[in-house]
Structure formats: structure tokens, C-alpha cells
Coordinates of C-alpha atoms in Angstrom, one line a residue:
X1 CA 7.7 13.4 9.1
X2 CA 11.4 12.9 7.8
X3 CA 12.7 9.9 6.2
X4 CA 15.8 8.5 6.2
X5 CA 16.3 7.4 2.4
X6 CA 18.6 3.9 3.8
X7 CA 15.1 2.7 5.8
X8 CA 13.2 3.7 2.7
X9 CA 15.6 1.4 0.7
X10 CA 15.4 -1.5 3.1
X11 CA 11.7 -1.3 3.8
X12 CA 11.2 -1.2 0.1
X13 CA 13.4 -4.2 -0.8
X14 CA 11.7 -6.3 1.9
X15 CA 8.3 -5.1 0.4
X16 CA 9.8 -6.0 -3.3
X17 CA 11.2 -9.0 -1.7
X18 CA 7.5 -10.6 -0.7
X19 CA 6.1 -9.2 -4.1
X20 CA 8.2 -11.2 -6.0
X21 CA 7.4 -14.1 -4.6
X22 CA 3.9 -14.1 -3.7
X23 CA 0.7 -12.5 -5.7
X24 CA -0.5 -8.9 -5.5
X25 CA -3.2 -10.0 -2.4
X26 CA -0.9 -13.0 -0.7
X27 CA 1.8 -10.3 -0.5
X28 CA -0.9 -7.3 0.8
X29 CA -2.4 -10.4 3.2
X30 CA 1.5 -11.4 4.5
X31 CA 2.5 -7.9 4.8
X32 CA -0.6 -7.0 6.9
X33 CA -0.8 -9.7 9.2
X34 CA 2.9 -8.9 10.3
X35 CA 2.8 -5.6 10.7
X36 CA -0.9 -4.7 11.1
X37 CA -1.1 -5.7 14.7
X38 CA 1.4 -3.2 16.3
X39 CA 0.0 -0.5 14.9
X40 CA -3.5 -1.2 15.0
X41 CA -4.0 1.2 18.3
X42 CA -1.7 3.9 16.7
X43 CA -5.1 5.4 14.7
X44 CA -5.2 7.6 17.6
X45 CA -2.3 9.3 17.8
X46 CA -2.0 11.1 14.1
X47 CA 1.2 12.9 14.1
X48 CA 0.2 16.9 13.4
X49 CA 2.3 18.4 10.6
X50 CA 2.3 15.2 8.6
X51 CA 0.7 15.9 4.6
X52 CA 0.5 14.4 1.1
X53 CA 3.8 16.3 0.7
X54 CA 5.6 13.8 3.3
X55 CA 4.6 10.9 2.0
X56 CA 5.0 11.4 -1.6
X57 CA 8.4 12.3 -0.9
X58 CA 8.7 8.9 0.2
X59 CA 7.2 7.2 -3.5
X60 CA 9.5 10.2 -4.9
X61 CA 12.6 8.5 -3.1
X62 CA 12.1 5.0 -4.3
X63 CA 11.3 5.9 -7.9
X64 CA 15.4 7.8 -7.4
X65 CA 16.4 4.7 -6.5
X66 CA 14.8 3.1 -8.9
X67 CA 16.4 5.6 -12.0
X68 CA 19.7 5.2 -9.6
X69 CA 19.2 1.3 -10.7
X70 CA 19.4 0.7 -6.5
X71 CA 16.2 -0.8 -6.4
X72 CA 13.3 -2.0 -8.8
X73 CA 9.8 0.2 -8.3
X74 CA 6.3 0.0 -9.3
X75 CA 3.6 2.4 -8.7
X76 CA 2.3 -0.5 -6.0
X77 CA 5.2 -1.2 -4.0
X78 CA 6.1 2.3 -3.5
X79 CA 2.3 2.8 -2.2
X80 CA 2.7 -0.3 0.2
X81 CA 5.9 1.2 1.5
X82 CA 4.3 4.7 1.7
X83 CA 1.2 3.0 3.8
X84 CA 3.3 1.5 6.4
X85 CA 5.1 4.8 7.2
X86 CA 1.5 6.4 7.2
X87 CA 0.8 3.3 9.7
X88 CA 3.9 3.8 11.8
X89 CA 2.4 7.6 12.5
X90 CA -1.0 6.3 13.0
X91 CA -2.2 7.9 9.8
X92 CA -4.7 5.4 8.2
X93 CA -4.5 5.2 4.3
X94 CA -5.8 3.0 1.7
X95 CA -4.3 1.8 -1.5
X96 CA -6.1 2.9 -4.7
X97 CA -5.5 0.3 -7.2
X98 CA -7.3 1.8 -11.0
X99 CA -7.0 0.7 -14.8
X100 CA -7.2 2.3 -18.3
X101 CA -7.0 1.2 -21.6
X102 CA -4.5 2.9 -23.7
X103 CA -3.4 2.2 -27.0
X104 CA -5.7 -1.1 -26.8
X105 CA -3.9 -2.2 -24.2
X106 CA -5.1 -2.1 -20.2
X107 CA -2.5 -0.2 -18.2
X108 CA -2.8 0.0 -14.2
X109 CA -1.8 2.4 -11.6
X110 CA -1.9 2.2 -7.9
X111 CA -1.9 5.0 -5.7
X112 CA -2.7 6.0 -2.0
X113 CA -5.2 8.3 -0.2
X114 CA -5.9 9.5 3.5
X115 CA -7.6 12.2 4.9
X116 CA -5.9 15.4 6.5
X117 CA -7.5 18.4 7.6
X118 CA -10.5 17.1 6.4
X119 CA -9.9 16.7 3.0
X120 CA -8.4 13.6 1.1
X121 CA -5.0 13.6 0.3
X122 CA -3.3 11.4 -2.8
X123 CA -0.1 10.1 -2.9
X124 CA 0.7 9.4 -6.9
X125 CA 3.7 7.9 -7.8
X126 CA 5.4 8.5 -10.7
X127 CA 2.4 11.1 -11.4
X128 CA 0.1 9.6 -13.6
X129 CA -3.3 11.3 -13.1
X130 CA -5.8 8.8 -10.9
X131 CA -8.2 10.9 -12.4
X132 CA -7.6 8.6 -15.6
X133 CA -7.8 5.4 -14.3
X134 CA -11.2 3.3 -13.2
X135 CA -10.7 2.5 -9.4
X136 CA -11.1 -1.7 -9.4
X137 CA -10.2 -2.2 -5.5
X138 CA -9.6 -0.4 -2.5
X139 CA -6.7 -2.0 -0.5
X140 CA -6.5 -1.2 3.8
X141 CA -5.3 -3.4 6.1
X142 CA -8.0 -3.5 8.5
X143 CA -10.2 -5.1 5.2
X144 CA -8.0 -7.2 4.4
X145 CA -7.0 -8.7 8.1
X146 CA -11.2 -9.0 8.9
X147 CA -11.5 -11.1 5.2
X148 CA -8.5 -13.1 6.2
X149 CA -10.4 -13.7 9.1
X150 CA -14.0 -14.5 7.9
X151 CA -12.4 -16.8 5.4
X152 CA -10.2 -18.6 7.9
X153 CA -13.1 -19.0 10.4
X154 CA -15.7 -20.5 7.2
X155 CA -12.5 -23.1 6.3
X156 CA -12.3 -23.8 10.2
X157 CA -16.0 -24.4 10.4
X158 CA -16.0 -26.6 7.7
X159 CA -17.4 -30.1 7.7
X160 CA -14.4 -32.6 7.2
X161 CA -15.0 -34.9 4.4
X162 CA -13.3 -38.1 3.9
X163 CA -13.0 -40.5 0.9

């Protein structure tokens, strides 16, 4: 899998662009819900060849545009964008999202995972060690499209109450 580092750009300024505006989950849910769809039956069709390597030269990319002060990255939005070009190959991953304390401070770290000739792969960007960091939540589309769902159909269910 190549990547063409203008796409990676774009993609990861839209991605930035919804981050910024919405919280960590609203932004996973809005990014899902328009993109999930079209590659849900893409699962199938894994792209041989593709490893860690490829994608982490993707979070490797950003974080150069981020030094090159082109773009503005975090461990997370480099791991969303990461995701989607593992969905656009029909590659499932998930996001790892961990925390530590350090210095008496909590840090986090996000980072991504998917199986490959049968072993788990890890995306890291920026290369702190997950290894360091308690995992807190587990972040796939498919989750979080079926919770959007069970939560919408509750709230649609709902007895209406009037004052």
C-alpha cells in the first residue's frame, strides 16, 4: 500500500477539521457514520502485502508535517487517519486509546492495532511504548455505529412526555 503524502494531508486536515470542533466520541461517531458504510463489505477483500510498516508510514508522514508546521498532529488523529486507509483496503483495525501518570500528571496515547498473518500488528505514533500506558477504550467503527444505533433506537422508543 503506497500513499500519496498530498491525500494524507487532506484526509488529515479534514479529520483535524471535525476534532476541533466536536469531542473525541462525537468526532469518532461523525467520522464513522460517513464513511463506515462504504466500506463495510470491503472486510473481505484484505489487500495481501499490506503490514504495520505501511501504515505507520502513514502516522510517520503526518507527524513530518506536523514538525514541517503544515499541519497540527496528535497521537489520535494520526490513528483515525491511519484507520480509514486500513478501511479503504478492507483491513479492520481498532484504535487503542491508554493513559499513564507521569511526573503526577496523567498523560495519554492512542495507537492502532490489526491482525496480519495472524499476529497483531501496532501502529504507534510518535513511538511512545503502549506497553506503558493502561488501555481505557477500544475504538472500531463497527462499535461505535451498533451503540449509535441502540442509543438512537432507546431515544426513538421513548415515551413522549409533555408538561
Amino acid at each position: 500500500m503506497k500513499h500519496d503524502v498530498p491525500m494524507i494531508l487532506a484526509l488529515h486536515g479534514l479529520v483535524r477539521a471535525i476534532l476541533t470542533n466536536h469531542s473525541i466520541e462525537d468526532g469518532y461517531l461523525i467520522i464513522c457514520k460517513s464513511l463506515f458504510p462504504s466500506f463495510i463489505f470491503r472486510t473481505t477483500t484484505y489487500v495481501q502485502g499490506t503490514d504495520s510498516v505501511d501504515l505507520q508510514s502513514i502516522c510517520d508522514a503526518i507527524y513530518r508535517l506536523d514538525e514541517s508546521e503544515l499541519s497540527y498532529a496528535s497521537c489520535y488523529s494520526a490513528c483515525m487517519v491511519a484507520q480509514i486507509v486500513a478501511m479503504t483496503y478492507g483491513i479492520p483495525a481498532e484504535i487503542i486509546v491508554g493513559i499513564k501518570k507521569q511526573d503526577k500528571k496523567l498523560l495519554g496515547h492512542a495507537w492502532l492495532e490489526y491482525a496480519a498473518n495472524g499476529r497483531t500488528q501496532i501502529v504507534n505514533p510518535r513511538g511512545a511504548d503502549p506497553r506503558d500506558f493502561t488501555e481505557i477504550k477500544r475504538l472500531t467503527p463497527e462499535t461505535t455505529i451498533q451503540t449509535w444505533m441502540k442509543e438512537r433506537a432507546i431515544l426513538d422508543n421513548a415515551p413522549t412526555v409533555y408538561a
